[in-house]
Amino acid sequence: MTGPRLSRRGFLAAGGAALLGAVVAGSSGLAAPGPETGLLTDFWLFGRYADGCADAAFDETDLDPVRLPHCVTPLSWTGWNPASWQDRWIYRKHFTASPAQRYRARFDGVLTNAAVYLNGTLLATHQGGYLPFEVELPGIADGDNVLAVVVDGRWALDVPPNLPGSAGPAVLDFYQPAGIYRPATIGAVPRIRVTDVFARPVDVLSPGRSLHLTCTLEAPVVGEVTASVRQAGRELARATAPIHGSTVEFDVHGLGDVRLWDVDDPALCDVVVTVRAGTAVLGGRTVRTGFREARFTPDGFFLNGRRLKLFGLNRHQWYPFAGGAMPDRVQRRDAEILRRELNCTMVRCSHYPQSSAFLDACDELGLLVWEEIPGWGHVGDAAWQRSNLQDVAGMVTRDRNHPSVVVWGTRVNEADGTTAMYAETGRLAKRLDPSRPTSGALASATGARYAGADVEILAYNDYTARRGAPFRLRPPRAGVPYLVTETIGTLAGARAYRRTDPPATRQLQAELHAKAHDLAAADDRYCGLLAWCAFDYPSGWQRSVGGSKYAGVSDIFRIAKPAAAVYASQGSPDVRAVVEPGFEWDFTAQPSGPGRGATIWSNCDRLAVFLDDRPVGEARSRRADFPHLPHPPFAVDLVVPRGQRPQLRIDGYAGGRLVVSRRFSGDRSRDVLACVPDDPELRADGGDATRVVVAATDRFGTIRAGTTGSVSLTLTGPGELIGDAVLDFGATGGAAAVWVRPFAGPPGTLVLTARHDVLGTATATITAGSGGTRS
Ligand code: GAL
């Protein structure tokens, strides 16, 4: 990672010993943000572990100022080296707070183990990188306090998914760079802390539906608890129950008017819980939920009683340059890409619980979620398996109020384990949440043991169609709800699908994804299919190339490949009319054009094709190849006399109306450089960031994958560049992205300038202030 670094002097001038009162109020990273939270981003000191580094008086001269979320090592977009993060590290945060108050710190995710010290005293340790933990902070001093976190990122840790004693991180199909990589907060604790509220909708499809509440307080009280259920700013119902102790369960009735949560109308409810003794309010907590009924049956999946073919992808959480350490807005953007751009109705969080911001966005966008415990392919020793149970408990209690989550993956992905072990993880999930099925993705769908009590959905990673063989799926297993949780990846077809690979390879990936969803759509017994995968990711395992897996329908920058067009074209043309050629309109590698039967992915009824505005006829539907896809692609013959480079125009019609017209230039001399931010406005709170796509495009905006040369980037203004200062288009295929992150502070303007020797200069302007919409 390059870009402006915070100097030690700048850090001190900016108020290194940040007052707690000055931290930004309200963390979007907490499951239930309360008034007691303060997001910690700026002004941590960071370095390699040294003896005494957690002591109050440790000499910090050699530590570097950093911001959270943070990754311990600089990374590029590929070629990650696990040796660079496999070590112990120290983070130190100075703060002042009132000794009269009680405080807690919360960490949403630290890879992989953490030991937390306050003023040199060890307070807590935590194992595992994918779930939150909280630490009570007793003994706050008057004046300066230092919270020190020793982070252990070594593979040798006996915690899922690591496997000490194995050959190393490349035995798993994803790398896990260390760091405090999710939000962290310190907050004053209210007098009565409501530690948990589980709001479980009951009888959702009946007008007599209710909400079953389980409220847990930290300490016993005598008083009453009120729950108010609100939707779109209006109270729908409320109920009050007496409490004599630290837990209370009660039901809220009168919810006949509630708008159900659905993939196309993700109506949410707030449940505002208040604890009172007499007229005095002792504490409270607000959680969000949604009323929906999700049923996996041997005859398919039903949402609110309506059959829904689950259409989706797997998502890994890794980003270029930052590892997992991207702020909430960036996490949310992945959910937007999946739901809005790729029309997915479901995502599998492979292979660990993902950020709360991502799941919040799934709730808001109507994207169903499969969530699973950390692990991949192997099971460790007894201590490791005990961690599985902690992970089940941590995952279910963190996420059981999310209406988007419809399955708990309580088995380790593709790992046999023992029947007893999985019976226990399944039982634990059921005890903590009786409303959702448990499952686990299997590498074999045939063993009798897989019909066990822990598997309410038979979920199969279907790689039946290996390289070269015609694509097929295993038939569903009779009598059990059946879901395809993975397919294709890099096991079907080619070893890598990059923009630098030949167009035919990229088109092959698109054909495979289309075929897989077509086959799943053909048979009602498939609940659906979640293909492998959404985004490329760093990995040193089988069929990786230079430390990356190129299995995504989008690359690691989240830029679409042709296979993404399969997904983009399955939505309604009324929402977004899509015309996306599966080929390139570029005569460098193909002097006669893409040839006969070139594919165009589209949701239009009819496509009219023109060369230099002269009609060349209508594209032919490929319905016969994909009988069950809502919107099969088209084929068109595009053979161009050598030496000519006509302009291509494709007009798309739906319902007899022209709904989209796109042009593609064959003339590379008019190509330009694009530099486009996802968000033009951000918050200057240190916890916000946005992606900027930098791409070579034809003059109509289509990426020119064959572009080479490097792009240099400079950022001016109060913020930092999360990205390489030089991008090699020859390696990324003419397009890449960086992220821009404003500093916490006064409003300002950030300008990213990109320069390419041939294509010239392009800029992106981002304003940072208080105005940016909350991500
Ligand atoms: C599966 C595995 C995935 C991914 C995929 C590779 O076996 O569950 O995590 O590694 O293979 O295409």
XYZ file of N, CA, C and O in Angstrom, residues 554-680:
508
model
N -16.275 -11.735 -11.434
C -15.657 -10.410 -11.450
C -14.251 -10.590 -10.890
O -13.997 -11.535 -10.136
N -13.374 -9.670 -11.235
C -12.005 -9.825 -10.743
C -11.896 -9.348 -9.293
O -12.904 -8.981 -8.672
N -10.697 -9.329 -8.748
C -10.552 -8.951 -7.335
C -10.864 -7.461 -7.119
O -11.193 -7.037 -6.018
N -10.797 -6.673 -8.205
C -11.174 -5.253 -8.120
C -12.698 -5.089 -8.198
O -13.196 -3.981 -8.187
N -13.394 -6.203 -8.332
C -14.870 -6.209 -8.469
C -15.272 -5.640 -9.834
O -16.327 -5.015 -9.975
N -14.416 -5.825 -10.821
C -14.749 -5.397 -12.190
C -15.222 -6.622 -12.961
O -14.582 -7.673 -12.929
N -16.353 -6.459 -13.632
C -17.030 -7.592 -14.276
C -16.188 -8.218 -15.379
O -15.535 -7.530 -16.160
N -16.238 -9.561 -15.421
C -15.726 -10.297 -16.579
C -16.946 -10.702 -17.419
O -18.083 -10.534 -16.955
N -16.741 -11.312 -18.595
C -17.917 -11.706 -19.382
C -18.888 -12.608 -18.602
O -20.099 -12.518 -18.795
N -18.372 -13.450 -17.682
C -19.288 -14.321 -16.935
C -20.241 -13.513 -16.057
O -21.344 -13.966 -15.743
N -19.835 -12.302 -15.667
C -20.733 -11.463 -14.870
C -21.951 -11.050 -15.697
O -23.034 -10.811 -15.158
N -21.761 -10.994 -17.026
C -22.873 -10.589 -17.893
C -23.996 -11.627 -17.877
O -25.161 -11.300 -18.076
N -23.636 -12.892 -17.639
C -24.664 -13.938 -17.524
C -25.624 -13.539 -16.404
O -26.847 -13.615 -16.540
N -25.051 -13.099 -15.288
C -25.844 -12.722 -14.118
C -26.570 -11.397 -14.366
O -27.764 -11.268 -14.096
N -25.827 -10.427 -14.894
C -26.416 -9.099 -15.105
C -27.629 -9.183 -16.018
O -28.584 -8.427 -15.877
N -27.594 -10.141 -16.954
C -28.665 -10.196 -17.952
C -29.880 -11.000 -17.479
O -30.825 -11.172 -18.237
N -29.879 -11.495 -16.251
C -31.039 -12.289 -15.799
C -32.091 -11.452 -15.072
O -33.107 -11.967 -14.629
N -31.869 -10.149 -14.936
C -32.870 -9.295 -14.284
C -33.884 -8.772 -15.286
O -33.771 -8.991 -16.493
N -34.868 -8.058 -14.759
C -35.917 -7.526 -15.634
C -35.377 -6.353 -16.448
O -34.722 -5.457 -15.913
N -35.714 -6.317 -17.756
C -35.289 -5.169 -18.574
C -35.969 -3.883 -18.117
O -35.503 -2.787 -18.429
N -37.071 -4.003 -17.372
C -37.732 -2.784 -16.871
C -36.872 -2.107 -15.809
O -36.934 -0.900 -15.614
N -36.100 -2.906 -15.098
C -35.220 -2.325 -14.077
C -33.927 -1.866 -14.742
O -33.467 -0.747 -14.544
N -33.330 -2.729 -15.521
C -32.083 -2.370 -16.206
C -31.963 -3.232 -17.462
O -31.838 -4.463 -17.368
N -32.041 -2.575 -18.591
C -31.899 -3.308 -19.859
C -30.407 -3.556 -20.093
O -29.594 -2.638 -20.007
N -30.063 -4.815 -20.352
C -28.649 -5.198 -20.452
C -28.337 -5.706 -21.854
O -29.067 -6.551 -22.393
N -27.279 -5.179 -22.428
C -26.723 -5.710 -23.677
C -25.225 -5.789 -23.436
O -24.561 -4.763 -23.266
N -24.711 -6.990 -23.340
C -23.303 -7.143 -22.967
C -22.659 -8.178 -23.881
O -22.875 -9.381 -23.725
N -21.877 -7.735 -24.863
C -21.223 -8.719 -25.741
C -20.285 -9.615 -24.943
O -19.592 -9.147 -24.034
N -20.267 -10.891 -25.268
C -19.325 -11.814 -24.634
C -17.970 -11.767 -25.324
O -17.050 -12.461 -24.929
N -17.876 -10.982 -26.344
C -16.633 -10.878 -27.129
C -16.092 -9.470 -27.001
O -16.725 -8.588 -26.414
N -14.897 -9.295 -27.578
C -14.345 -7.941 -27.588
C -14.423 -7.352 -28.981
O -14.198 -8.069 -29.963
N -14.738 -6.118 -29.041
C -14.783 -5.441 -30.350
C -13.429 -4.771 -30.560
O -13.242 -3.588 -30.370
N -12.480 -5.639 -30.915
C -11.084 -5.185 -30.961
C -10.387 -6.013 -32.037
O -10.412 -7.242 -31.969
N -9.808 -5.350 -32.996
C -9.277 -6.065 -34.161
C -7.775 -6.327 -34.069
O -7.161 -6.704 -35.040
N -7.215 -6.153 -32.888
C -5.786 -6.398 -32.739
C -5.521 -7.903 -32.754
O -4.747 -8.402 -33.572
N -6.195 -8.620 -31.861
C -5.977 -10.066 -31.790
C -6.843 -10.813 -32.796
O -6.523 -11.913 -33.215
N -7.991 -10.209 -33.161
C -8.921 -10.881 -34.083
C -9.156 -9.976 -35.277
O -10.157 -9.245 -35.307
N -8.277 -10.015 -36.290
C -8.383 -9.050 -37.403
C -9.702 -9.150 -38.174
O -10.135 -8.183 -38.787
N -10.383 -10.326 -38.088
C -11.657 -10.435 -38.816
C -12.853 -10.317 -37.874
O -13.978 -10.693 -38.217
N -12.605 -9.864 -36.655
C -13.730 -9.722 -35.720
C -13.988 -11.004 -34.967
O -13.275 -11.995 -35.136
N -15.020 -11.019 -34.141
C -15.266 -12.177 -33.282
C -15.745 -13.421 -34.028
O -15.709 -14.516 -33.479
N -16.229 -13.286 -35.261
C -16.583 -14.472 -36.049
C -18.051 -14.834 -35.977
O -18.901 -14.038 -35.566
N -18.335 -16.092 -36.350
C -19.736 -16.541 -36.424
C -20.219 -16.962 -35.043
O -19.451 -17.502 -34.252
N -21.476 -16.731 -34.788
C -22.081 -17.205 -33.536
C -21.526 -16.515 -32.301
O -21.472 -17.103 -31.221
N -21.112 -15.258 -32.430
C -20.604 -14.519 -31.261
C -21.769 -14.246 -30.299
O -22.871 -13.901 -30.727
N -21.481 -14.403 -29.003
C -22.573 -14.339 -28.014
C -22.766 -12.933 -27.468
O -21.802 -12.217 -27.186
N -24.030 -12.573 -27.291
C -24.369 -11.315 -26.617
C -25.315 -11.672 -25.469
O -26.363 -12.294 -25.685
N -24.941 -11.307 -24.248
C -25.796 -11.552 -23.078
C -26.769 -10.390 -22.955
O -26.356 -9.229 -22.954
N -28.031 -10.706 -22.885
C -29.026 -9.633 -22.858
C -30.336 -10.115 -22.262
O -30.683 -11.290 -22.375
N -31.069 -9.191 -21.644
C -32.415 -9.523 -21.167
C -33.477 -8.927 -22.087
O -34.649 -8.855 -21.717
N -33.065 -8.490 -23.267
C -34.045 -7.953 -24.219
C -34.713 -9.101 -24.981
O -34.213 -10.213 -25.005
N -35.859 -8.787 -25.635
C -36.542 -9.826 -26.431
C -35.883 -9.951 -27.798
O -35.990 -10.966 -28.467
N -35.280 -8.866 -28.234
C -34.824 -8.804 -29.614
C -33.627 -7.855 -29.677
O -33.626 -6.815 -29.006
N -32.622 -8.248 -30.455
C -31.459 -7.368 -30.624
C -31.256 -7.088 -32.107
O -31.212 -8.013 -32.919
N -31.124 -5.829 -32.451
C -30.796 -5.456 -33.828
C -29.343 -4.985 -33.848
O -28.919 -4.224 -32.977
N -28.591 -5.496 -34.830
C -27.144 -5.260 -34.832
C -26.761 -4.441 -36.077
O -27.260 -4.696 -37.176
N -25.893 -3.496 -35.890
C -25.483 -2.583 -36.966
C -23.961 -2.464 -37.002
O -23.317 -2.462 -35.948
N -23.419 -2.353 -38.215
C -22.005 -2.013 -38.355
C -21.951 -0.666 -39.058
O -22.548 -0.502 -40.137
N -21.262 0.271 -38.467
C -21.258 1.647 -38.969
C -22.679 2.110 -39.296
O -22.937 2.709 -40.349
N -23.577 1.765 -38.401
C -24.992 2.137 -38.492
C -25.735 1.496 -39.669
O -26.868 1.873 -39.969
N -25.115 0.509 -40.331
C -25.830 -0.233 -41.372
C -26.281 -1.561 -40.766
O -25.483 -2.283 -40.145
N -27.592 -1.892 -40.893
C -28.084 -3.116 -40.246
C -27.391 -4.364 -40.789
O -27.204 -4.482 -41.996
N -26.998 -5.240 -39.870
C -26.472 -6.532 -40.327
C -27.444 -7.643 -39.930
O -27.142 -8.814 -40.022
N -28.590 -7.251 -39.439
C -29.618 -8.254 -39.128
C -29.855 -8.374 -37.645
O -29.311 -7.614 -36.843
N -30.674 -9.346 -37.312
C -31.045 -9.558 -35.918
C -30.199 -10.667 -35.322
O -29.841 -11.616 -36.009
N -29.908 -10.520 -34.062
C -29.195 -11.604 -33.384
C -30.185 -12.749 -33.135
O -31.379 -12.518 -32.966
N -29.675 -13.982 -33.132
C -30.524 -15.169 -32.936
C -30.558 -15.535 -31.460
O -29.522 -15.546 -30.797
N -31.723 -15.865 -30.972
C -31.801 -16.283 -29.570
C -31.120 -17.636 -29.401
O -31.263 -18.520 -30.251
N -30.439 -17.817 -28.298
C -29.838 -19.124 -27.997
C -30.712 -19.892 -27.004
O -30.197 -20.655 -26.186
N -32.008 -19.676 -27.089
C -32.955 -20.361 -26.203
C -32.739 -21.887 -26.218
O -32.840 -22.551 -25.191
N -32.422 -22.445 -27.382
C -32.264 -23.906 -27.457
C -31.092 -24.377 -26.583
O -31.129 -25.475 -26.020
N -30.077 -23.548 -26.439
C -28.924 -23.949 -25.604
C -29.230 -23.797 -24.111
O -28.634 -24.484 -23.276
N -30.089 -22.852 -23.793
C -30.386 -22.556 -22.381
C -31.903 -22.470 -22.199
O -32.456 -21.384 -21.988
N -32.575 -23.641 -22.273
C -34.043 -23.595 -22.295
C -34.673 -23.021 -21.024
O -35.819 -22.595 -21.055
N -33.933 -23.028 -19.923
C -34.580 -22.658 -18.645
C -34.125 -21.331 -18.070
O -34.651 -20.905 -17.046
N -33.147 -20.703 -18.687
C -32.720 -19.391 -18.166
C -33.816 -18.372 -18.445
O -34.378 -18.356 -19.533
N -34.097 -17.492 -17.493
C -35.098 -16.449 -17.774
C -34.735 -15.658 -19.036
O -35.601 -15.334 -19.832
N -33.457 -15.376 -19.211
C -33.043 -14.582 -20.375
C -31.825 -15.235 -21.025
O -30.680 -14.945 -20.653
N -32.058 -16.112 -21.987
C -30.909 -16.732 -22.673
C -30.191 -15.689 -23.517
O -30.769 -14.658 -23.870
N -28.928 -15.950 -23.856
C -28.190 -14.976 -24.675
C -28.592 -15.071 -26.150
O -29.450 -15.878 -26.527
N -27.927 -14.255 -26.932
C -28.142 -14.229 -28.387
C -26.826 -14.577 -29.080
O -25.757 -14.488 -28.479
N -26.965 -14.947 -30.363
C -25.762 -15.176 -31.166
C -25.851 -14.314 -32.416
O -26.952 -14.077 -32.933
N -24.712 -13.863 -32.866
C -24.701 -13.036 -34.074
C -23.407 -13.334 -34.839
O -22.379 -13.647 -34.235
N -23.503 -13.286 -36.159
C -22.298 -13.502 -36.972
C -21.633 -12.156 -37.218
O -22.251 -11.246 -37.771
N -20.419 -12.044 -36.802
C -19.714 -10.766 -36.947
C -18.345 -11.018 -37.564
O -17.342 -11.172 -36.868
N -18.370 -11.162 -38.877
C -17.116 -11.355 -39.602
C -16.866 -10.083 -40.405
O -17.723 -9.654 -41.175
N -15.722 -9.493 -40.205
C -15.436 -8.176 -40.776
C -14.251 -8.318 -41.729
O -13.272 -9.004 -41.395
N -14.344 -7.724 -42.923
C -13.185 -7.815 -43.837
C -11.930 -7.257 -43.162
O -11.991 -6.230 -42.484
N -10.835 -7.984 -43.333
C -9.564 -7.561 -42.711
C -9.245 -6.109 -43.036
O -9.506 -5.656 -44.146
N -8.723 -5.423 -42.088
C -8.341 -4.024 -42.319
C -9.455 -3.062 -41.949
O -9.209 -1.879 -41.730
N -10.696 -3.550 -41.869
C -11.785 -2.641 -41.491
C -12.011 -2.696 -39.979
O -11.792 -3.734 -39.359
N -12.489 -1.608 -39.440
C -12.776 -1.564 -37.996
C -14.061 -0.793 -37.770
O -14.063 0.299 -37.203
N -15.157 -1.347 -38.253
C -16.404 -0.593 -38.157
C -16.861 -0.433 -36.706
O -16.436 -1.168 -35.828
N -17.750 0.526 -36.533
C -18.353 0.698 -35.211
C -19.524 -0.272 -35.083
O -20.321 -0.421 -36.011
N -19.610 -0.924 -33.928
C -20.708 -1.872 -33.689
C -21.786 -1.165 -32.879
O -21.476 -0.454 -31.910
N -23.036 -1.371 -33.299
C -24.156 -0.832 -32.501
C -25.133 -1.965 -32.242
O -25.430 -2.741 -33.155
N -25.581 -2.089 -31.039
C -26.576 -3.112 -30.717
C -27.771 -2.406 -30.077
O -27.620 -1.729 -29.053
N -28.928 -2.554 -30.696
C -30.165 -1.989 -30.141
C -30.973 -3.121 -29.503
O -31.205 -4.147 -30.142
N -31.395 -2.902 -28.273
C -32.181 -3.927 -27.581
C -33.626 -3.485 -27.429
O -33.901 -2.337 -27.057
N -34.548 -4.419 -27.744
C -35.983 -4.131 -27.644
C -36.611 -5.048 -26.602
O -36.292 -6.239 -26.547
N -37.488 -4.485 -25.797
C -38.266 -5.305 -24.863
C -39.703 -4.810 -24.934
O -39.933 -3.588 -24.941
N -40.625 -5.762 -25.019
C -42.044 -5.385 -25.146
C -42.268 -4.466 -26.332
O -43.096 -3.549 -26.254
N -41.516 -4.684 -27.415
C -41.712 -3.903 -28.631
C -41.081 -2.514 -28.591
O -41.172 -1.752 -29.544
N -40.418 -2.173 -27.498
C -39.841 -0.833 -27.344
C -38.325 -0.902 -27.365
O -37.749 -1.842 -26.807
N -37.704 0.107 -27.947
C -36.242 0.197 -27.868
C -35.875 0.583 -26.434
O -36.272 1.638 -25.958
N -35.167 -0.282 -25.725
C -34.863 0.017 -24.313
C -33.378 0.289 -24.072
O -33.011 0.830 -23.031
N -32.544 -0.109 -25.006
C -31.122 0.156 -24.819
C -30.434 0.168 -26.183
O -30.810 -0.580 -27.090
N -29.461 1.047 -26.316
C -28.665 1.064 -27.538
C -27.217 1.284 -27.121
O -26.918 2.227 -26.395
N -26.356 0.378 -27.520
C -24.947 0.534 -27.129
C -24.053 0.536 -28.358
O -24.331 -0.158 -29.339
N -22.984 1.288 -28.251
C -22.021 1.367 -29.350
C -20.647 0.911 -28.849
O -20.301 1.131 -27.682
N -19.906 0.314 -29.756
C -18.565 -0.182 -29.443
C -17.642 0.225 -30.574
O -17.979 0.046 -31.750
N -16.519 0.774 -30.198
C -15.602 1.290 -31.210
C -14.489 0.284 -31.494
O -13.889 -0.263 -30.567
N -14.224 0.079 -32.769
C -13.110 -0.790 -33.146
C -11.825 -0.003 -33.307
O -10.764 -0.561 -33.574
N -11.917 1.303 -33.140
C -10.786 2.189 -33.397
C -10.056 2.493 -32.091
O -10.478 3.342 -31.307
N -8.952 1.826 -31.879
C -8.249 1.986 -30.608
C -7.563 3.339 -30.483
O -7.202 3.755 -29.381
N -7.395 4.023 -31.599
C -6.691 5.308 -31.504
C -7.528 6.327 -30.731
O -7.016 7.357 -30.303
N -8.810 6.045 -30.574
C -9.649 7.005 -29.840
C -9.967 6.533 -28.415
O -10.865 7.055 -27.762
N -9.238 5.514 -27.963
C -9.463 5.023 -26.595
C -9.083 6.093 -25.569
O -8.246 6.949 -25.835
N -9.691 5.988 -24.408
C -9.431 6.984 -23.354
C -9.157 6.276 -22.023
O -9.384 5.076 -21.879
N -8.691 7.076 -21.081
C -8.502 6.574 -19.724
C -9.697 7.026 -18.891
O -10.097 8.192 -18.956
N -10.263 6.109 -18.135
C -11.384 6.464 -17.251
C -10.927 6.335 -15.810
O -10.102 5.478 -15.489
N -11.462 7.179 -14.949
C -11.093 7.170 -13.533
C -12.392 7.506 -12.784
O -12.764 8.672 -12.671
N -13.107 6.473 -12.361
C -14.495 6.671 -11.928
C -14.709 6.177 -10.498
O -14.565 4.983 -10.214
N -15.072 7.094 -9.583
C -15.324 6.659 -8.202
C -16.732 6.067 -8.061
O -17.652 6.480 -8.753
N -16.868 5.113 -7.153
C -18.209 4.603 -6.849
C -19.049 5.667 -6.149
O -20.252 5.726 -6.334
N -18.403 6.478 -5.304
C -19.130 7.490 -4.527
C -18.402 8.823 -4.663
O -17.218 8.906 -4.350
N -19.095 9.866 -5.069
C -18.435 11.164 -5.195
C -18.297 11.891 -3.861
O -17.550 12.849 -3.750
